[in-house]
Coordinates of N, CA and C in Angstrom, one line a residue:
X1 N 31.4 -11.1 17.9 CA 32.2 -11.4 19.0 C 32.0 -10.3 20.0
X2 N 31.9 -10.4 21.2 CA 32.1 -9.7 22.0 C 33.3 -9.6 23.0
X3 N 33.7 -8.6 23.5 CA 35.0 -8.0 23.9 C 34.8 -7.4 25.3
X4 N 35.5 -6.8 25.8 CA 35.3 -6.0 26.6 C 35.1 -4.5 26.6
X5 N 34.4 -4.1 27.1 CA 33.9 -2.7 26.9 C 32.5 -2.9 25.6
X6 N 32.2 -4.0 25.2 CA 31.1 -4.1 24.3 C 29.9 -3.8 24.6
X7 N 28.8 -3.2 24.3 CA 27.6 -3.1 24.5 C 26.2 -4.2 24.7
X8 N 25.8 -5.0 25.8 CA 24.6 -5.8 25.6 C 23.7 -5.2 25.9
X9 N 23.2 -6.2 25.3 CA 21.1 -5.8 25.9 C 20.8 -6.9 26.6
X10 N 20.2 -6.5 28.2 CA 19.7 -7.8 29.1 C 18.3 -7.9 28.2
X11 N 18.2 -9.1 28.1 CA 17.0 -9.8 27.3 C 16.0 -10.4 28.5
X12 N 16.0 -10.1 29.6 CA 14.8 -11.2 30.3 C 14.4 -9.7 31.4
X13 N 13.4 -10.7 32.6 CA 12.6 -9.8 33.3 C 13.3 -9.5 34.7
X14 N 14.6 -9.1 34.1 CA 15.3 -8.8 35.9 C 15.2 -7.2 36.3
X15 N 15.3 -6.5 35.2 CA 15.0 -4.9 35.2 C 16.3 -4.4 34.4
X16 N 17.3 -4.8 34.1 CA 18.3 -4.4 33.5 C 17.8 -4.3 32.2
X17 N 18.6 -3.0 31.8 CA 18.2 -3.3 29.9 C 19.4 -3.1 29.5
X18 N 20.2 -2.1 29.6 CA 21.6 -2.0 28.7 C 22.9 -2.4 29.9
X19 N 24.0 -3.2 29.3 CA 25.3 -3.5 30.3 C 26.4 -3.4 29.3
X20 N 27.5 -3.2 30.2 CA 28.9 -3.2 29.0 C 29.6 -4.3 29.7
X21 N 29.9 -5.2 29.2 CA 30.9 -6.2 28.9 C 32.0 -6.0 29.5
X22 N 32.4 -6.7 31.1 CA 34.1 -6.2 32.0 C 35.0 -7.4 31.0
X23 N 34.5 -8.3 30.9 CA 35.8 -9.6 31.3 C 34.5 -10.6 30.7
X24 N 35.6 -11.6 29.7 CA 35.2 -12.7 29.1 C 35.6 -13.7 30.1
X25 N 34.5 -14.8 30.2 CA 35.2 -15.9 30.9 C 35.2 -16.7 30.4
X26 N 36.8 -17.3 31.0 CA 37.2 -19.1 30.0 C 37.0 -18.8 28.8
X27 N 38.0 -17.9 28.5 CA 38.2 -17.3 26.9 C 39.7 -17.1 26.4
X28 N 40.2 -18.0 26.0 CA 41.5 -17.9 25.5 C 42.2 -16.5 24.5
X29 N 41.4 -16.2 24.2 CA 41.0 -15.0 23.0 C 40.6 -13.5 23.6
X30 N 39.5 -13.6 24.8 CA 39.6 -13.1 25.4 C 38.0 -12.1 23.9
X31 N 37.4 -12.9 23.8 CA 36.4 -12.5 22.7 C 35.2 -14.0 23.3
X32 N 34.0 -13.6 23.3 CA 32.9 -14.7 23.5 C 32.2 -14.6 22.3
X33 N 31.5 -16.0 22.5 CA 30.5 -16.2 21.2 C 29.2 -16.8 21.8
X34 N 28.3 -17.1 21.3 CA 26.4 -17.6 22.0 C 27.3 -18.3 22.9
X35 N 26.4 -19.1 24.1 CA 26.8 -19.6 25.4 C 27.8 -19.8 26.0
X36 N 28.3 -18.3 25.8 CA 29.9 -18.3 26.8 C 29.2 -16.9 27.7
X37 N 29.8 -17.2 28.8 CA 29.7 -16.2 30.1 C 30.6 -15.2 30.0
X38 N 30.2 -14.1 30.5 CA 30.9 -12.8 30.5 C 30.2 -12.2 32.3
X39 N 30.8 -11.2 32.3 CA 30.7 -10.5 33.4 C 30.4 -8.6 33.4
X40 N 29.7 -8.5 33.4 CA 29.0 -7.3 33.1 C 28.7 -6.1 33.9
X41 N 28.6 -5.0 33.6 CA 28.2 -4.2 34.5 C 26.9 -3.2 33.9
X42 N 25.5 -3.3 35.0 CA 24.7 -3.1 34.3 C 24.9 -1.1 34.4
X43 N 24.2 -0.4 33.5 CA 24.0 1.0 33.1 C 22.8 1.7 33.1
X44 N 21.8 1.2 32.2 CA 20.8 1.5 32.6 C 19.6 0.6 32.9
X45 N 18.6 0.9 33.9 CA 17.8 -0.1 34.3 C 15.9 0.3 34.4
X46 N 15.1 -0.2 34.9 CA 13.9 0.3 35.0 C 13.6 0.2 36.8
X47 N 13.3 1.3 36.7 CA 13.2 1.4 38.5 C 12.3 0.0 39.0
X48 N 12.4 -0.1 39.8 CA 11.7 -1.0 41.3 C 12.2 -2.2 40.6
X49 N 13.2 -2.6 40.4 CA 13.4 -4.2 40.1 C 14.6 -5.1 40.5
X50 N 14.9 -6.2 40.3 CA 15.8 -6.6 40.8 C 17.0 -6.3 40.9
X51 N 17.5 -5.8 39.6 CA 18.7 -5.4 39.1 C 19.0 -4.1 39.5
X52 N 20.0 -3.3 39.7 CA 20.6 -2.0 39.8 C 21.2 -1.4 39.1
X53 N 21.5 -0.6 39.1 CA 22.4 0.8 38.5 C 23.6 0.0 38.8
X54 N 24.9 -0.2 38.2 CA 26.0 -0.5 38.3 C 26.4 -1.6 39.7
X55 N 25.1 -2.4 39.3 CA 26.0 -3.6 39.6 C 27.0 -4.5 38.7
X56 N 27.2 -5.5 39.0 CA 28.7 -6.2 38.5 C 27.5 -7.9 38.7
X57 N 27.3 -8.4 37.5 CA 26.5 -9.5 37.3 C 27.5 -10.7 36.3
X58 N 26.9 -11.6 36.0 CA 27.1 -12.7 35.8 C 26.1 -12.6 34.6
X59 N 26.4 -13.4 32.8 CA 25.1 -13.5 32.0 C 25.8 -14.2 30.6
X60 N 24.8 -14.6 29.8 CA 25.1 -15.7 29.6 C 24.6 -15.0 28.3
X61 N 25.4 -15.2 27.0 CA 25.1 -14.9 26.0 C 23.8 -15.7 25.2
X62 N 22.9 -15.2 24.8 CA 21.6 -15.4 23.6 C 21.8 -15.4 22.3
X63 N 22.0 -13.6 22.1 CA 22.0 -13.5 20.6 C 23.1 -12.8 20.2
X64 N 23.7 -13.1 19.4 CA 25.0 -12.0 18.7 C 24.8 -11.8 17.3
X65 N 25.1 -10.3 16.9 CA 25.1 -9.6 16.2 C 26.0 -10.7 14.6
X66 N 27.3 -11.0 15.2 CA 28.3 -11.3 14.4 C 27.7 -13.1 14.2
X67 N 28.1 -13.5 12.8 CA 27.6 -14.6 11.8 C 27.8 -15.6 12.6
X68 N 27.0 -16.7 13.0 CA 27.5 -17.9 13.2 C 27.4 -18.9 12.6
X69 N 28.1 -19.7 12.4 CA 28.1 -21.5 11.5 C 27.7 -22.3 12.0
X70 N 26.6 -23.1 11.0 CA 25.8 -23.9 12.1 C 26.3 -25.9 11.1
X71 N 26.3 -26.5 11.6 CA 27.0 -27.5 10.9 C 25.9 -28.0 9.9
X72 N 25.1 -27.5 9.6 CA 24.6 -28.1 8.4 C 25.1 -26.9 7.5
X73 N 25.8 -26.0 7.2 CA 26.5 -25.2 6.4 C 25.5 -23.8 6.5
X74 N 24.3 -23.1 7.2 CA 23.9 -22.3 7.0 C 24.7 -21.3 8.2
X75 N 24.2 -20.0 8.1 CA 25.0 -19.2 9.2 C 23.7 -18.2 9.5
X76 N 23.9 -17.8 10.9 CA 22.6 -17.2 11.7 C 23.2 -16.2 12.2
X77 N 22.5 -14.7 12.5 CA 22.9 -13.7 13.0 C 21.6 -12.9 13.0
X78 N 21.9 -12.4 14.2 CA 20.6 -11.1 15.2 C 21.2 -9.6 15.1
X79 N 19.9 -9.0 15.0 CA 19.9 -7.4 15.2 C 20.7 -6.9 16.9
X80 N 21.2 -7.6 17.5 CA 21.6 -6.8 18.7 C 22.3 -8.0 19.8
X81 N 23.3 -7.8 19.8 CA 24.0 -8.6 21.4 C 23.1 -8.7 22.6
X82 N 22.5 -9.8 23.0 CA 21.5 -10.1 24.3 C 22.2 -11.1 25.2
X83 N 21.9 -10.6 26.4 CA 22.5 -11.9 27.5 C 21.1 -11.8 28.6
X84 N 21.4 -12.8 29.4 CA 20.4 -13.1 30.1 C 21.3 -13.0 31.5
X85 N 20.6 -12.4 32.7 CA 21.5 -12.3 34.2 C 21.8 -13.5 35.0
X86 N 22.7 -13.8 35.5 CA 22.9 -14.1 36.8 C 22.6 -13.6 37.9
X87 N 22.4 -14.6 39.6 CA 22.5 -13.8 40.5 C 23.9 -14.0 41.4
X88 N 23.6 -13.6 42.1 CA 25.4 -14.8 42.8 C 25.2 -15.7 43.3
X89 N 24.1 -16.4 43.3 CA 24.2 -18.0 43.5 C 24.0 -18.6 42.2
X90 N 24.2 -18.1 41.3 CA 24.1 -18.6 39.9 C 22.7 -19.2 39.5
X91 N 21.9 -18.4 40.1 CA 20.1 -18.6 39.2 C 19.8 -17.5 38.4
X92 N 19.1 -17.7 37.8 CA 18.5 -16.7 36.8 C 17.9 -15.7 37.1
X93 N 18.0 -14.5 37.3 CA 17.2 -13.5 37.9 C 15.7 -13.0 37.1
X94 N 16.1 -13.3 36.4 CA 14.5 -13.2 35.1 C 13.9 -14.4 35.3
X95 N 12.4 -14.2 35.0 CA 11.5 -15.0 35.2 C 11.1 -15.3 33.9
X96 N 11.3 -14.3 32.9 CA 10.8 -14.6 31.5 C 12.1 -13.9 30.1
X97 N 11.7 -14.4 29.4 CA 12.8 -14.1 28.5 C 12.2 -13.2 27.1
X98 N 12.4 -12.7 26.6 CA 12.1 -11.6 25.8 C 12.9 -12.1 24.3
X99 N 12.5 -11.9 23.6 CA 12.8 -12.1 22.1 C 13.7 -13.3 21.6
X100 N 14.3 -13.8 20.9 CA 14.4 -14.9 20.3 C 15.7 -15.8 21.0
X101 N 16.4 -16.9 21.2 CA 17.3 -17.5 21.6 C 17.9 -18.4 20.5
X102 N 19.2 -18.3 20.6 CA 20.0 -19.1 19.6 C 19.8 -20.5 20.1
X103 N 19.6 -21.4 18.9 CA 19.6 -22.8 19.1 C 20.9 -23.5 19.6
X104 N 21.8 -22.7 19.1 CA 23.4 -23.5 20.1 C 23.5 -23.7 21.3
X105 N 22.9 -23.1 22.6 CA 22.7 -23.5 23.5 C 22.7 -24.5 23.7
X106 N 21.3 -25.1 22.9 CA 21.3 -26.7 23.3 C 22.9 -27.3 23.3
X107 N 23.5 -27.3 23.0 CA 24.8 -27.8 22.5 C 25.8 -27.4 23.1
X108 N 25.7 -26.2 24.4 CA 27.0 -26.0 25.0 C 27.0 -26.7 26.3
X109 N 28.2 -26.6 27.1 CA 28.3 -27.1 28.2 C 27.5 -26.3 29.2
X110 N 27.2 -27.0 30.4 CA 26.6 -26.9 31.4 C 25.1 -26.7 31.3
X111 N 24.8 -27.6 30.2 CA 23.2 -27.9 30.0 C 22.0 -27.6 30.6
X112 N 22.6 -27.9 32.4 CA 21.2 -27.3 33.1 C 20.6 -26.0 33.1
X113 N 21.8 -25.0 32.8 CA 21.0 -23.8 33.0 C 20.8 -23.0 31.6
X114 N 21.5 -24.0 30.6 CA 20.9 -23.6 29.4 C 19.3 -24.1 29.2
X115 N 19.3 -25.3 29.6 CA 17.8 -25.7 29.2 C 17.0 -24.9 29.9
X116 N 17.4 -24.3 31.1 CA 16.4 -23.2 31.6 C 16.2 -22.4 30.9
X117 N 16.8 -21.5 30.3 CA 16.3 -20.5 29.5 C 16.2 -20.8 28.2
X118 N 16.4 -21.9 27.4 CA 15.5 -22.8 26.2 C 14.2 -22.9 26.7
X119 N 13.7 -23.1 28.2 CA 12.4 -23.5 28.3 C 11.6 -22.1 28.6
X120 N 12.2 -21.2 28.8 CA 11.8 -19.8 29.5 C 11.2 -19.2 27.8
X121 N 12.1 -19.3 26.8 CA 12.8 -18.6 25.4 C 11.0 -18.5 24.8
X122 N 10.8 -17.5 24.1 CA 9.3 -18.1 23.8 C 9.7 -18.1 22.0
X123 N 10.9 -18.0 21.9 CA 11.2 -18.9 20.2 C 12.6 -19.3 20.6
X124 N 12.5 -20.4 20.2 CA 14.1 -20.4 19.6 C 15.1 -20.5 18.1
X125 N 15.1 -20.2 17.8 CA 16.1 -20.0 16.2 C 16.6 -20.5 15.9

């Protein structure tokens, strides 16, 4: 689950690598799981690229650390929390995506811009 104040790792090619977790969105709980949106603020980055030093982004959960249930009864879980960026018109600021993507995606709401990064993902799990 992720929280606020939590630690991600941007997983694609915008230049961000590490962000901490402001605010869960459309979270009753106020805790997210694979394809829920959060709002982030990035920390550290690699110079000349899209992303900045403490911007305030938009990103979309990939991989989580904590177990997930998948309905045929097995459960899936990754070495590290990854999201992928938004920009403020809500496209993808990465052009490519970096290590593995949860198969739930296929299965959450607002499909268009999941299947974008399903087709970006170069495995999915």
């Amino acid at each position: 689950m992720i929280t606020a104040l939590t630690k991600v790792y941007i997983s694609d090619s915008s230049g961000g690598r590490v962000a901490v977790c402001i605010k869960v969105l459309k979270s009753k709980y106020y805790h997210a799981s694979i394809a829920n949106k959060i709002i982030v603020a990035v920390k550290v980055v690699l110079s000349d690229r899209k992303a900045k030093r403490h911007d305030v982004l938009k990103g979309t959960i990939i991989r989580l650390v904590k177990k997930t249930s998948r309905p045929i009864g097995t459960k899936i879980w990754f070495e590290d929390n990854a999201i992928v960026v938004y920009n403020k018109r809500d496209e993808l600021m990465g052009s490519r995506i970096f290590g593995p993507v949860s198969y739930e995606l296929r299965f959450a709401l607002g499909k268009k811009k999941h299947t974008k990064i399903l087709t970006l993902a170069s495995s999915i799990v």
